[in-house]
Amino acid sequence: MRRIISILMENEPGALSRVVGLFSQRGYNIETLTVAPTNDPTLSRLTLTTSGSDRTIEQITKQLNKLIEVVKLVDLSEGAHIERELMLVKLKATGAQRAEIKRTADIFRGQIVDVTSSVYTVQLAGASDKLDAFLESVGDASILEVVRSGVSGIARGDKVLAL
Amino acid sequence: MELLSGAEMLVRALKDEGVETVFGYPGGAVLHIYDALFQQKSISHVLVRHEQAAAHMADAFSRTSGKTGVCLATSGPGATNTVTGIATAYMDSIPMVVITGQVQSDWIGDDAFQETDIVGCTRPIVKHSFMVKKTEDIPATIKKAFYIASTGRPGPVLVDIPKDLTNPAVTYEYNYPSKVKLRSYNVVSKGHSGQIKKAVDLLMAAKRPIFYTGGGVIQGNSAAELTELVRKMGFPCTNTLMGLGGFPGDDPLFLGMLGMHGTYEANMAMHHADVVMAIGARFDDRVTNHTSKFCPNAKIIHVDVDPASIAKNIPVDIPIVGPVDQVLKEMLEQLEKTDEKPDQQALEAWWKQIDAWRAYHGLRYETKPDILKPQGVIEELYRVTNGEAIITSDVGQHQMFAAQYYKFKYPRQWINSGGLGTMGFGLPAAMGCLVARPDATVACVTGEGSIQMNIQELSTCLQYNFPVKIINLNNQSLGMVRQWQDMQYQGRHSSSTYEESLPDFIKLAEAYGHVGMRVTKPEELEGAMKEAFALKDRLVFMDISVDPSEHVYPMQIKDGSMRDMWLSKTERT
Ligand SMILES: Cc1cc2nc3c(=O)[nH]c(=O)nc-3n(C[C@H](O)[C@H](O)[C@H](O)COP(=O)(O)OP(=O)(O)OC[C@H]3O[C@@H](n4cnc5c(N)ncnc54)[C@H](O)[C@@H]3O)c2cc1C
Ligand SMILES: Cc1ncc(C[n+]2csc(CCOP(=O)(O)OP(=O)(O)O)c2C)c(N)n1
Ligand SMILES: [Mg+2]
């Protein structure tokens, strides 16, 4: 099952490589990964998505918790949460395609953030499956370049991941 | 206010940690540190002949003393030579601090002379590592390194120090922190009382219980508590390879080692048990055999300080996360307060069954009139040393024979590489033991294959007068490999023999300034061994010819359950 694991860790060089290294050492997979400092500059927040059996996920969280630089960790997928990913896509946009792409972008609440005579750049935010659905709708033939931020997420309600 | 250079701070910090000996080898990036070592008297230094040996010595010093061993190496090749030693300590959860020199800060990343990213190289095999960025950080970093290495589930910690940070010309105020607090590292200090209560209840209700204990009992200094608990309950106890000495090997409640080369009775008892209490053991694949067939009828209690060890390989019914000593003490207290007793009738039947297994196929081997059996040599070693020696071992058949036939009485008496299985560990380990316990009798049980992997340390032994007794069970082959080839490759001995190329170990020992003794006949053994151990101040290399065709039994059959074993070349369960 797909999981979103969110980690607060020391904002120190080397911390990220320990987290990533753990996944390759132990044969776990990382599907997406995002990391940036938080409002507390001594802490970084890292969010990753992975998948595996419940036992594998339990080992992943236990092993992550053992890393000295990992301060706190939560498996967001265990409770209600909000998941977002940002995507920028360059699409071939000539002739009739221009209107079609504009319409699709609107349906998905995307924005066209850059335009040339032959290319639209669309920005889209949402859960990963929504971004997948958009790419499917516009079709491979018109896609020139895709860049996705990877998933970030936060729990719903009063729960916070903080010190 | 005291002003010290980075090199002096490092040495002073080690002193403030109580370090008395550092094992190491110099080179460009650590010359400032060596100069600081030269100019003081509190810390002595053992100059090895290969950095791998320095790491093994520091590791064995830890295993013997319970303190944290320290080794020191230069950048590049010096640092990479410690890698096998670090991995060895990591796999067996041994506290150790490894200090490496690094090229000067502004050269890092430039492929400078003798630069390797040792923090990167060792990342998967350390508990933690530090690259020091500022001279002033040296004392606090050393404090953290020792704290992390020795607490919780212990392990090696590496501290990489760029050369410019140890420059003698630049000094800073020295303050050694008295405490460390790491917000992201919290050690469990106590097991959950409710869980301990549940465990006690389950043990009381058990009909076929067994204690399965491991290295955590040794590391956690809880052999006394374990022994009290086992005797109080009257249950059988088995140890992993790493747990030997945690329970007295000559006690009737002891079933010997379990696992791949465990005793018939230990493996049978595990398989048929209804309650297994695992203490400081990690359900390694050398123990469980196929996990889906492991202890089919047992409820499992697992005490471990590392939550990640629990339910990693085998699902557990009652997990108890905590340090062994505290958990066992609380368990004993709870037992003190209850009127309940274990089910005596069931226990009697259980012991009857176990005794029948013992009688049917306890540890045994066939003797031959004209050639020594390796098992017999270990039995002789046990007799001659009164069962009191510290035994270190290399890796192979000789290691298994030592584990099976030397009945370890005390914790920290058996020093071997279990998790990584590092050939070359035994000799430097024996030296590290002698630094921790200079008056102890220390024997290194080895094979002609393993001993050649760190034989250069014979020179170090002469320099510092380490009177190791080397018991070389010479079967003229990589015996453990050959055994697998006999059993699984129809006897095709691919690269497991040496075609007459073995050195004359007697001459070799003598060339290094030691005593060599050759034993080829059974009747020579006792006398020679007594003579060797009487030479208290000398290193004696006993090259003992043993039956080259011998196999280690029992041996579990791959993918089976714990009770599926070969018992000899022709018998299986
Ligand atoms: C050739 C060869 C053959 C082998 N055959 C066998 C065999 O037949 N049988 C066998 O048993 N092994 C065998 N081994 C060794 C095997 O590979 C493992 O090293 C061994 O089984 C692990 O022992 P352990 O479970 O006691 O764990 P260790 O590696 O000793 O780990 C200790 C456990 O205790 C925990 N711990 C540490 N300190 C504490 C504390 N203070 N409080 C609580 N918990 C703590 C740790 O978290 C860890 O989980 C063999 C090795 C070799 C090289
Ligand atoms: C560094 C290293 N290389 C390879 C091995 C694989 N290996 C395990 S046992 C063994 C043979 C050991 O031979 P020897 O030391 O003579 O012991 P014996 O089995 O003959 O008693 C080998 C090659 C290992 N454990 N360690
Ligand atoms: Mg051999």
PDB file of C-alpha atoms and ligand atoms in Angstrom, chain B residues 52 84 394-399 401 420-424 446-451 453 472-482 498, ligand 2:
ATOM      1  CA  GLN B  52      41.777  -3.310  10.131  1.00  0.00           C
ATOM      2  CA  THR B  84      35.794  -4.278   7.709  1.00  0.00           C
ATOM      3  CA  ASP B 394      38.199 -16.477  13.767  1.00  0.00           C
ATOM      4  CA  VAL B 395      35.558 -17.673  11.361  1.00  0.00           C
ATOM      5  CA  GLY B 396      34.960 -21.149  10.060  1.00  0.00           C
ATOM      6  CA  GLN B 397      34.591 -24.666  11.361  1.00  0.00           C
ATOM      7  CA  HIS B 398      37.026 -24.001  14.203  1.00  0.00           C
ATOM      8  CA  GLN B 399      34.729 -21.202  15.414  1.00  0.00           C
ATOM      9  CA  PHE B 401      33.749 -26.234  17.353  1.00  0.00           C
ATOM     10  CA  LEU B 420      29.614 -10.337   9.786  1.00  0.00           C
ATOM     11  CA  GLY B 421      31.694 -13.499  10.209  1.00  0.00           C
ATOM     12  CA  THR B 422      34.996 -11.746   9.665  1.00  0.00           C
ATOM     13  CA  MET B 423      37.984 -13.994   9.056  1.00  0.00           C
ATOM     14  CA  GLY B 424      41.006 -12.202  10.476  1.00  0.00           C
ATOM     15  CA  THR B 446      41.745 -20.060  14.515  1.00  0.00           C
ATOM     16  CA  GLY B 447      42.295 -21.879  11.248  1.00  0.00           C
ATOM     17  CA  GLU B 448      45.188 -21.733   8.823  1.00  0.00           C
ATOM     18  CA  GLY B 449      42.938 -19.718   6.498  1.00  0.00           C
ATOM     19  CA  SER B 450      41.760 -17.078   8.946  1.00  0.00           C
ATOM     20  CA  ILE B 451      45.038 -16.554  10.758  1.00  0.00           C
ATOM     21  CA  MET B 453      44.213 -12.620   7.210  1.00  0.00           C
ATOM     22  CA  ASN B 472      45.518 -23.082  14.939  1.00  0.00           C
ATOM     23  CA  LEU B 473      43.201 -25.937  13.990  1.00  0.00           C
ATOM     24  CA  ASN B 474      45.045 -26.691  10.797  1.00  0.00           C
ATOM     25  CA  ASN B 475      42.865 -28.740   8.465  1.00  0.00           C
ATOM     26  CA  GLN B 476      44.755 -27.552   5.411  1.00  0.00           C
ATOM     27  CA  SER B 477      41.668 -26.070   3.867  1.00  0.00           C
ATOM     28  CA  LEU B 478      39.007 -23.430   4.102  1.00  0.00           C
ATOM     29  CA  GLY B 479      37.129 -26.055   6.024  1.00  0.00           C
ATOM     30  CA  MET B 480      33.752 -24.388   6.280  1.00  0.00           C
ATOM     31  CA  VAL B 481      33.741 -23.711   2.559  1.00  0.00           C
ATOM     32  CA  ARG B 482      34.872 -27.238   1.850  1.00  0.00           C
ATOM     33  CA  TYR B 498      46.094 -24.433  -1.029  1.00  0.00           C
TER      34      TYR B 498
HETATM   35  C1  LIG C   2      36.979 -12.125   5.177  1.00  0.00           C
HETATM   36  C2  LIG C   2      36.217 -13.351   4.849  1.00  0.00           C
HETATM   37  N1  LIG C   2      36.315 -13.908   3.629  1.00  0.00           N
HETATM   38  C3  LIG C   2      35.631 -15.030   3.323  1.00  0.00           C
HETATM   39  C4  LIG C   2      34.830 -15.634   4.248  1.00  0.00           C
HETATM   40  C5  LIG C   2      34.056 -16.906   3.906  1.00  0.00           C
HETATM   41  N2  LIG C   2      34.510 -18.027   4.750  1.00  0.00           N
HETATM   42  C6  LIG C   2      33.837 -18.403   5.849  1.00  0.00           C
HETATM   43  S1  LIG C   2      34.590 -19.647   6.675  1.00  0.00           S
HETATM   44  C7  LIG C   2      35.823 -19.723   5.547  1.00  0.00           C
HETATM   45  C8  LIG C   2      36.967 -20.707   5.693  1.00  0.00           C
HETATM   46  C9  LIG C   2      37.792 -20.455   6.901  1.00  0.00           C
HETATM   47  O1  LIG C   2      38.938 -21.265   6.828  1.00  0.00           O
HETATM   48  P1  LIG C   2      39.822 -21.508   8.118  1.00  0.00           P
HETATM   49  O2  LIG C   2      40.153 -20.215   8.760  1.00  0.00           O
HETATM   50  O3  LIG C   2      40.967 -22.375   7.767  1.00  0.00           O
HETATM   51  O4  LIG C   2      38.831 -22.233   9.095  1.00  0.00           O
HETATM   52  P2  LIG C   2      38.211 -23.724   9.019  1.00  0.00           P
HETATM   53  O5  LIG C   2      36.824 -23.575   8.489  1.00  0.00           O
HETATM   54  O6  LIG C   2      39.064 -24.527   8.134  1.00  0.00           O
HETATM   55  O7  LIG C   2      38.207 -24.183  10.431  1.00  0.00           O
HETATM   56  C10 LIG C   2      35.633 -18.789   4.534  1.00  0.00           C
HETATM   57  C11 LIG C   2      36.515 -18.597   3.364  1.00  0.00           C
HETATM   58  C12 LIG C   2      34.719 -14.990   5.515  1.00  0.00           C
HETATM   59  N3  LIG C   2      33.922 -15.463   6.463  1.00  0.00           N
HETATM   60  N4  LIG C   2      35.447 -13.886   5.790  1.00  0.00           N
END
